[in-house]
Coordinates of C-alpha atoms and ligand atoms in Angstrom, one line a residue:
M1 CA 198.0 19.6 -64.2
S2 CA 195.8 20.8 -62.1
T3 CA 192.8 19.0 -61.1
S4 CA 189.5 20.4 -61.5
A5 CA 186.3 19.7 -59.3
T6 CA 184.3 20.2 -62.5
T7 CA 185.6 17.3 -65.0
P8 CA 182.3 15.7 -66.1
L9 CA 182.0 12.4 -67.8
R10 CA 182.0 12.6 -71.4
T11 CA 181.0 10.0 -73.3
I12 CA 181.3 9.5 -77.0
A13 CA 179.0 7.1 -78.8
V14 CA 180.9 5.5 -82.4
Q15 CA 178.8 3.9 -84.5
T16 CA 180.7 1.9 -87.1
A17 CA 179.5 -0.6 -89.1
S18 CA 181.1 -3.6 -87.3
R19 CA 180.4 -2.4 -83.9
S20 CA 178.9 0.4 -81.7
Y21 CA 180.2 1.4 -78.0
D22 CA 181.1 4.0 -76.2
V23 CA 184.5 6.1 -75.6
L24 CA 184.4 8.0 -71.8
V25 CA 186.8 10.8 -71.1
G26 CA 187.0 11.8 -67.5
A27 CA 189.6 12.2 -64.8
D28 CA 189.7 9.6 -62.4
I29 CA 187.9 7.2 -63.4
L30 CA 189.2 4.1 -63.9
G31 CA 188.0 2.5 -60.7
G32 CA 184.5 2.2 -62.5
L33 CA 186.5 -0.1 -65.0
G34 CA 185.5 -3.3 -63.6
S35 CA 181.3 -2.5 -64.3
R36 CA 182.2 -1.3 -67.2
V37 CA 183.7 -3.7 -68.4
R38 CA 180.8 -6.2 -67.3
T39 CA 178.1 -4.0 -68.9
A40 CA 180.5 -3.7 -72.6
T41 CA 181.4 -7.4 -73.3
G42 CA 179.7 -8.9 -70.7
A43 CA 182.8 -11.2 -70.7
S44 CA 183.5 -13.7 -67.4
R45 CA 187.2 -13.1 -68.3
P46 CA 189.5 -9.9 -69.1
F47 CA 192.8 -10.3 -69.7
V48 CA 195.0 -7.4 -69.2
V49 CA 197.7 -6.5 -71.8
T50 CA 200.4 -3.8 -70.5
D51 CA 203.8 -2.7 -70.5
T52 CA 206.8 -2.4 -68.5
T53 CA 206.8 1.1 -67.8
V54 CA 203.0 1.6 -67.8
G55 CA 202.5 -2.1 -65.7
P56 CA 203.9 -0.6 -62.3
L57 CA 202.4 2.5 -62.6
Y58 CA 198.5 1.8 -63.3
L59 CA 198.2 -2.0 -63.3
T60 CA 196.8 -2.2 -59.4
R61 CA 194.4 -0.1 -59.7
I62 CA 192.9 -1.7 -63.0
E63 CA 193.4 -5.2 -61.0
E64 CA 191.9 -3.5 -58.1
A65 CA 188.8 -2.3 -60.5
L66 CA 188.4 -5.9 -62.1
H67 CA 188.6 -7.3 -58.7
A68 CA 185.8 -5.4 -57.4
E69 CA 183.8 -7.1 -59.9
G70 CA 184.9 -10.3 -59.1
Y71 CA 187.5 -10.5 -62.1
D72 CA 190.7 -12.8 -61.5
A73 CA 192.0 -10.7 -64.5
P74 CA 195.2 -12.1 -65.3
S75 CA 197.9 -9.9 -67.2
F76 CA 200.9 -9.6 -69.1
A77 CA 203.6 -6.5 -69.4
M78 CA 205.7 -6.6 -72.5
P79 CA 208.5 -4.6 -73.1
A80 CA 207.9 -1.3 -73.5
G81 CA 208.6 0.7 -76.9
E82 CA 207.8 0.7 -80.3
V83 CA 210.7 -1.2 -81.0
N84 CA 208.5 -4.3 -79.3
K85 CA 205.6 -3.8 -81.4
H86 CA 206.7 -6.9 -83.6
L87 CA 205.4 -10.6 -84.1
G88 CA 207.5 -11.4 -81.2
T89 CA 205.9 -9.7 -79.2
L90 CA 203.2 -10.7 -80.6
G91 CA 203.5 -14.5 -80.0
D92 CA 204.3 -13.9 -76.4
V93 CA 201.0 -12.1 -76.0
C94 CA 199.3 -14.7 -77.5
Q95 CA 200.6 -17.3 -75.4
A96 CA 199.8 -15.7 -72.6
I97 CA 196.3 -15.2 -73.6
A98 CA 195.8 -18.7 -74.4
Q99 CA 197.6 -19.8 -71.3
A100 CA 195.0 -17.6 -69.2
E101 CA 192.6 -20.3 -70.8
L102 CA 190.3 -17.1 -71.8
S103 CA 186.9 -18.3 -74.0
R104 CA 185.8 -16.7 -77.4
D105 CA 183.4 -14.5 -74.9
D106 CA 186.1 -13.1 -73.3
T107 CA 188.3 -9.4 -73.6
V108 CA 191.6 -8.5 -73.9
V109 CA 192.0 -5.0 -72.0
A110 CA 194.7 -2.8 -73.8
L111 CA 196.3 -0.5 -70.3
G112 CA 198.9 1.7 -72.1
G113 CA 199.8 4.1 -75.4
G114 CA 199.6 2.7 -79.2
V115 CA 202.0 0.9 -78.7
V116 CA 200.0 -1.6 -76.0
G117 CA 196.5 -0.8 -78.1
D118 CA 198.0 -1.6 -81.7
L119 CA 200.0 -5.2 -80.5
A120 CA 197.0 -6.1 -77.8
G121 CA 194.2 -4.9 -80.0
F122 CA 195.8 -7.4 -83.2
A123 CA 196.3 -10.3 -80.3
A124 CA 192.4 -10.3 -79.9
A125 CA 191.5 -10.4 -83.5
I126 CA 193.9 -13.1 -84.0
Y127 CA 193.0 -15.6 -80.8
M128 CA 190.3 -17.5 -81.7
R129 CA 189.7 -15.7 -84.8
G130 CA 188.7 -12.9 -82.4
I131 CA 187.5 -12.0 -79.3
Q132 CA 186.6 -8.1 -77.9
V133 CA 189.2 -5.8 -77.0
V134 CA 188.6 -2.8 -74.3
Q135 CA 191.0 0.2 -75.1
V136 CA 192.3 1.4 -72.3
P137 CA 194.6 4.4 -73.5
T138 CA 197.3 6.0 -71.3
T139 CA 199.5 8.7 -74.1
L140 CA 197.5 11.8 -75.1
L141 CA 198.0 9.6 -78.7
A142 CA 196.5 6.9 -78.2
M143 CA 193.7 8.7 -76.2
V144 CA 192.7 11.0 -79.5
D145 CA 193.8 8.6 -81.9
S146 CA 194.8 5.2 -81.8
S147 CA 192.4 3.8 -79.3
V148 CA 189.0 4.9 -81.5
G149 CA 188.6 3.4 -85.2
G150 CA 189.5 -0.2 -84.6
K151 CA 193.4 0.1 -86.5
T152 CA 195.2 -2.6 -85.2
A153 CA 198.8 -3.8 -86.2
I154 CA 202.7 -4.5 -85.5
D155 CA 205.5 -3.1 -87.6
A156 CA 207.7 -5.9 -90.0
T157 CA 211.6 -5.5 -91.5
A158 CA 209.7 -3.9 -94.4
G159 CA 207.5 -1.9 -92.8
K160 CA 205.9 -0.5 -90.2
N161 CA 202.3 -1.5 -89.1
L162 CA 202.5 -3.7 -91.9
L163 CA 200.7 -6.7 -90.2
G164 CA 197.3 -5.9 -88.5
A165 CA 193.4 -6.5 -89.3
F166 CA 190.7 -4.1 -88.1
L167 CA 189.2 -4.4 -84.6
Q168 CA 186.8 -2.5 -83.3
P169 CA 187.2 -2.2 -79.6
S170 CA 183.7 -3.2 -77.0
L171 CA 185.0 0.2 -75.2
V172 CA 187.3 3.0 -74.3
M173 CA 188.3 4.6 -71.0
A174 CA 190.6 7.4 -71.5
D175 CA 191.6 8.8 -67.7
V176 CA 193.4 12.3 -68.6
Q177 CA 194.8 11.7 -64.8
T178 CA 197.1 9.4 -66.2
L179 CA 199.0 11.8 -68.5
S180 CA 200.7 13.7 -65.7
T181 CA 202.5 10.7 -65.2
L182 CA 203.8 10.7 -69.4
S183 CA 207.7 12.4 -69.9
P184 CA 207.4 15.7 -71.1
E185 CA 208.7 14.5 -74.7
V186 CA 205.7 12.1 -75.6
F187 CA 202.8 13.8 -73.8
V188 CA 204.2 17.0 -76.8
D189 CA 204.1 14.1 -79.2
G190 CA 200.5 13.6 -79.2
I191 CA 199.8 17.1 -80.0
G192 CA 200.8 16.1 -83.5
E193 CA 197.6 14.4 -83.6
V194 CA 195.2 16.9 -82.4
V195 CA 196.8 19.7 -84.5
K196 CA 196.0 17.7 -87.2
H197 CA 192.5 17.2 -86.2
A198 CA 191.6 20.9 -85.8
V199 CA 192.7 21.0 -89.3
L200 CA 190.7 18.5 -90.6
A201 CA 187.6 19.4 -89.1
D202 CA 187.7 22.3 -86.3
E203 CA 188.8 25.8 -86.6
A204 CA 187.3 27.0 -83.5
L205 CA 189.5 24.5 -82.1
F206 CA 192.9 25.7 -84.5
E207 CA 192.3 29.2 -82.7
E208 CA 192.1 28.0 -79.4
L209 CA 195.0 25.5 -80.0
T210 CA 197.1 28.6 -81.3
V211 CA 196.2 31.0 -78.4
H212 CA 196.3 28.3 -76.2
P213 CA 198.8 25.9 -76.4
L214 CA 197.9 21.7 -74.7
T215 CA 200.7 21.6 -72.0
Q216 CA 201.0 18.7 -69.5
A217 CA 200.3 21.6 -66.6
A218 CA 196.8 22.6 -68.0
D219 CA 193.6 22.2 -66.6
E220 CA 192.4 18.6 -66.4
D221 CA 189.1 19.3 -67.7
Y222 CA 190.9 21.6 -70.4
L223 CA 192.6 18.4 -71.3
A224 CA 189.7 16.3 -71.5
R225 CA 187.2 18.7 -73.6
V226 CA 190.3 18.6 -76.1
V227 CA 190.3 14.8 -75.9
A228 CA 186.7 14.3 -76.0
R229 CA 186.7 16.5 -79.3
N230 CA 189.7 14.7 -80.9
V231 CA 187.5 11.4 -80.5
E232 CA 184.5 13.3 -82.0
I233 CA 186.1 14.6 -84.8
K234 CA 187.7 10.9 -85.3
R235 CA 184.7 9.3 -84.7
D236 CA 182.4 11.5 -87.0
V237 CA 185.0 9.8 -90.0
V238 CA 185.0 6.3 -89.2
N239 CA 181.2 6.1 -88.6
T240 CA 181.1 7.2 -92.3
D241 CA 183.9 5.1 -93.9
E242 CA 185.2 1.9 -91.3
R243 CA 187.8 0.6 -93.9
E244 CA 189.5 3.6 -95.3
R245 CA 188.1 3.5 -98.5
G246 CA 187.0 7.1 -98.4
L247 CA 187.0 9.7 -96.2
R248 CA 189.0 7.7 -93.3
Q249 CA 192.4 7.9 -95.7
T250 CA 191.7 12.2 -95.0
L251 CA 193.2 11.2 -91.1
N252 CA 196.8 10.5 -93.0
L253 CA 196.8 14.2 -93.2
G254 CA 200.7 14.8 -92.9
H255 CA 201.5 11.0 -93.3
T256 CA 203.1 10.2 -95.9
I257 CA 205.9 12.9 -95.7
G258 CA 205.3 12.5 -91.3
H259 CA 206.1 8.4 -92.0
A260 CA 209.5 9.4 -94.6
I261 CA 210.6 11.5 -91.3
E262 CA 210.0 8.7 -89.2
A263 CA 211.7 6.3 -91.5
S264 CA 214.6 7.9 -92.6
S265 CA 215.6 9.1 -89.0
G266 CA 215.5 5.6 -88.0
Y267 CA 212.1 6.3 -85.6
R268 CA 214.1 8.0 -83.5
L269 CA 211.6 11.1 -84.3
G270 CA 208.5 10.5 -81.9
H271 CA 205.3 9.5 -84.3
G272 CA 203.3 13.0 -83.7
H273 CA 206.6 15.2 -84.0
C274 CA 206.8 13.2 -87.3
V275 CA 203.5 14.3 -88.9
A276 CA 203.7 17.7 -87.0
A277 CA 206.5 18.8 -89.6
G278 CA 204.7 16.4 -92.4
L279 CA 201.7 18.6 -91.8
C280 CA 203.9 22.2 -92.4
C281 CA 206.0 20.6 -95.3
M282 CA 202.2 19.2 -97.1
A283 CA 201.0 23.2 -96.3
R284 CA 203.6 24.9 -97.3
A285 CA 203.8 22.7 -101.0
T286 CA 199.9 22.7 -101.8
E287 CA 199.5 26.8 -100.9
A288 CA 202.6 27.0 -103.5
L289 CA 200.6 25.0 -105.5
G290 CA 197.5 27.1 -105.0
W291 CA 195.9 23.9 -103.9
S292 CA 195.2 25.5 -100.7
E293 CA 194.2 28.9 -99.2
P294 CA 196.6 31.7 -99.2
G295 CA 198.3 32.3 -95.8
L296 CA 197.1 28.1 -94.7
A297 CA 201.3 27.0 -94.1
R298 CA 201.7 30.3 -92.2
R299 CA 198.6 29.7 -89.6
I300 CA 199.7 26.0 -89.8
E301 CA 203.2 26.7 -89.0
R302 CA 202.5 29.1 -85.8
C303 CA 199.9 26.5 -84.1
V304 CA 202.9 24.2 -84.5
A305 CA 205.3 25.8 -83.6
A306 CA 202.8 27.1 -80.8
Q307 CA 203.2 22.9 -79.2
G308 CA 206.8 23.0 -79.5
L309 CA 206.5 20.8 -82.2
P310 CA 208.5 21.0 -85.5
T311 CA 207.4 22.9 -88.6
T312 CA 210.1 21.4 -90.9
T313 CA 213.0 18.4 -91.5
D314 CA 216.3 18.6 -92.4
I315 CA 216.2 15.3 -93.6
A316 CA 217.0 15.4 -97.4
H317 CA 214.4 15.4 -100.4
E318 CA 216.1 12.3 -102.3
D319 CA 215.5 10.7 -98.5
L320 CA 212.0 11.4 -97.9
V321 CA 211.0 10.7 -101.7
Y322 CA 213.1 7.0 -101.7
Q323 CA 211.1 6.5 -98.1
A324 CA 208.0 7.7 -99.3
A325 CA 208.0 5.1 -102.5
F326 CA 207.8 2.5 -99.3
D327 CA 204.4 3.4 -97.8
K328 CA 201.7 1.8 -97.5
K329 CA 199.3 3.8 -99.0
R330 CA 201.1 4.0 -102.2
H331 CA 199.7 2.7 -105.2
G332 CA 201.8 1.5 -107.9
D333 CA 203.8 4.6 -109.1
S334 CA 202.2 7.1 -107.5
V335 CA 200.6 7.9 -103.7
N336 CA 197.7 9.5 -102.4
V337 CA 198.8 12.5 -100.3
I338 CA 196.0 14.7 -98.5
V339 CA 195.5 18.3 -99.2
P340 CA 194.4 20.8 -96.3
T341 CA 192.8 23.1 -98.5
A342 CA 191.6 25.5 -95.6
I343 CA 190.9 25.2 -92.3
G344 CA 188.3 22.8 -91.3
S345 CA 188.7 21.1 -95.0
A346 CA 191.0 18.8 -96.8
E347 CA 191.0 16.6 -99.7
V348 CA 192.1 13.4 -101.4
R349 CA 194.7 14.1 -104.6
R350 CA 196.7 10.9 -106.2
V351 CA 200.3 12.1 -107.1
S352 CA 202.7 10.4 -109.2
L353 CA 205.9 10.0 -107.1
E354 CA 207.9 12.8 -109.3
E355 CA 204.7 15.3 -108.0
F356 CA 205.1 13.8 -104.7
S357 CA 209.3 15.1 -105.5
R358 CA 208.5 18.1 -106.6
I359 CA 206.1 18.3 -103.3
V360 CA 208.7 17.5 -100.7
E361 CA 210.8 20.2 -103.4
L362 CA 208.3 23.1 -102.6
G363 CA 207.2 22.1 -98.8
C364 CA 210.5 20.6 -96.9
S365 CA 212.8 23.6 -97.6
G366 CA 215.4 23.5 -94.7
R367 CA 213.7 26.3 -92.4
S368 CA 213.6 24.4 -88.8
C369 CA 211.7 26.1 -86.0
Ligands
NAD1 P1 203.8 4.2 -76.7 O1 202.5 3.5 -76.6 O2 205.6 4.2 -77.5 O3 204.1 4.7 -75.7 C1 205.0 6.3 -75.5 C2 206.1 6.1 -74.0 O4 205.1 6.3 -72.9 C3 206.3 4.3 -74.1 O5 207.7 4.3 -73.6 C4 205.4 3.9 -72.6 O6 205.1 2.7 -71.8 C5 205.2 5.1 -71.9 N1 203.4 5.7 -71.2 C6 202.5 5.3 -71.9 N2 201.6 5.6 -70.8 C7 202.2 6.2 -69.8 C8 201.9 7.0 -68.6 N3 200.4 7.1 -68.8 N4 203.4 7.5 -68.0 C9 203.7 7.2 -68.2 N5 204.7 6.2 -69.7 C10 203.9 6.3 -70.5 O7 203.6 5.1 -77.6 P2 202.5 6.3 -78.5 O8 203.0 7.2 -78.5 O9 201.2 6.2 -77.2 O10 201.9 5.7 -79.6 C11 202.5 5.3 -80.8 C12 201.7 4.0 -81.9 O11 200.6 4.3 -81.8 C13 202.6 3.9 -82.6 O12 203.0 1.8 -83.0 C14 201.8 4.2 -83.9 O13 201.6 3.7 -85.3 C15 200.3 3.9 -83.2 N6 199.4 4.6 -83.8 C16 198.3 3.6 -83.8 C17 197.2 4.7 -85.0 C18 195.7 3.6 -84.6 O14 194.9 4.2 -85.5 N7 195.6 2.1 -84.8 C19 196.7 5.7 -84.5 C20 198.4 6.7 -84.6 C21 199.5 6.2 -84.4
LIG2 N1 195.0 7.0 -87.3 C1 194.4 6.9 -88.5 C2 193.0 6.3 -88.6 O1 193.2 5.6 -88.0 O2 192.9 6.3 -90.2

């Protein structure tokens, strides 16, 4: 990443039915965390939850920022990775918060990627029936998606994100400089959700990404601008539909097939890689069915491939349909699929599992890139 002397602090105001808060996006902004936490939460004690990879990189900086505001800032580092986003870890985090004697007015600070954000957010949602959470996302995926909008969850043996709660954060601080320490694989994984947002709501961003793919080496101001634009796109959706009764379902574009790919791979493939492939599969199928404008699938494939993400899957159709039958978004014998009708628009359609099987057959036919 090349640093830029001119990366302004961007503030995106989110206003949902349950809480209003700011998402701050910038470079080298974590030094201001302490005073921001005090202003946004009024908490007398922040408790930091991080993981064993992010902690050694950024916890000292976060502690210094909180100490500068007079906070003692106890912390807990959970083992890193999706395999640890389960009930056992949640119990450990809740015990650590209780031992630190946090009170009702205090806040959890989630420092890490989507796994830490989801689990620490869920701990905050259930500790004393709900305290506050501040999200400090450190992966691209967490910055553009999981830290905003209030979904928190852990995985159960029967499925991913099966146990959870809505808890809007009180503040989100995304410092794009933290992206420089990500593994290339994890960085690229986050671009899947970026392309999804562009397909849903911003043709200019979509074209820009196709011509100038997002890379870790990019100028930090370009990264910050793209992150902030993604937060605005998500903000516009969750402001209207916090609880996913309607419009918010469109954020699941690419996810029904994507989750099926993820589950069929035994969660070896990253979420964003699977969403990207799911998005392309969906676009090919819906174009073939006449539900999307002609040429859309090719455009999406070009943008996805330019980011270094897969445009299809070699997982068998039957496995994908089987996994989709267990998806959280299933309703009886049908599933809701999100149809990209054009760049900048999408609609929700309920299809039977039989129709879904046809979609998978039409969309996921073997051309790996
Ligand atoms: P992650 O949190 O597991 O992070 C990926 C890896 O990168 C981890 O090993 C982590 O320790 C490491 N890491 C994080 N930040 C780093 C940094 N700055 N430098 C070096 N290493 C770093 O994965 P993720 O992709 O961020 O998040 C995926 C999770 O997000 C999934 O559990 C998914 O279900 C969830 N999610 C939630 C929502 C939501 O709305 N709540 C939306 C999308 C995804
Ligand atoms: N990641 C989709 C949502 O937050 O609704």
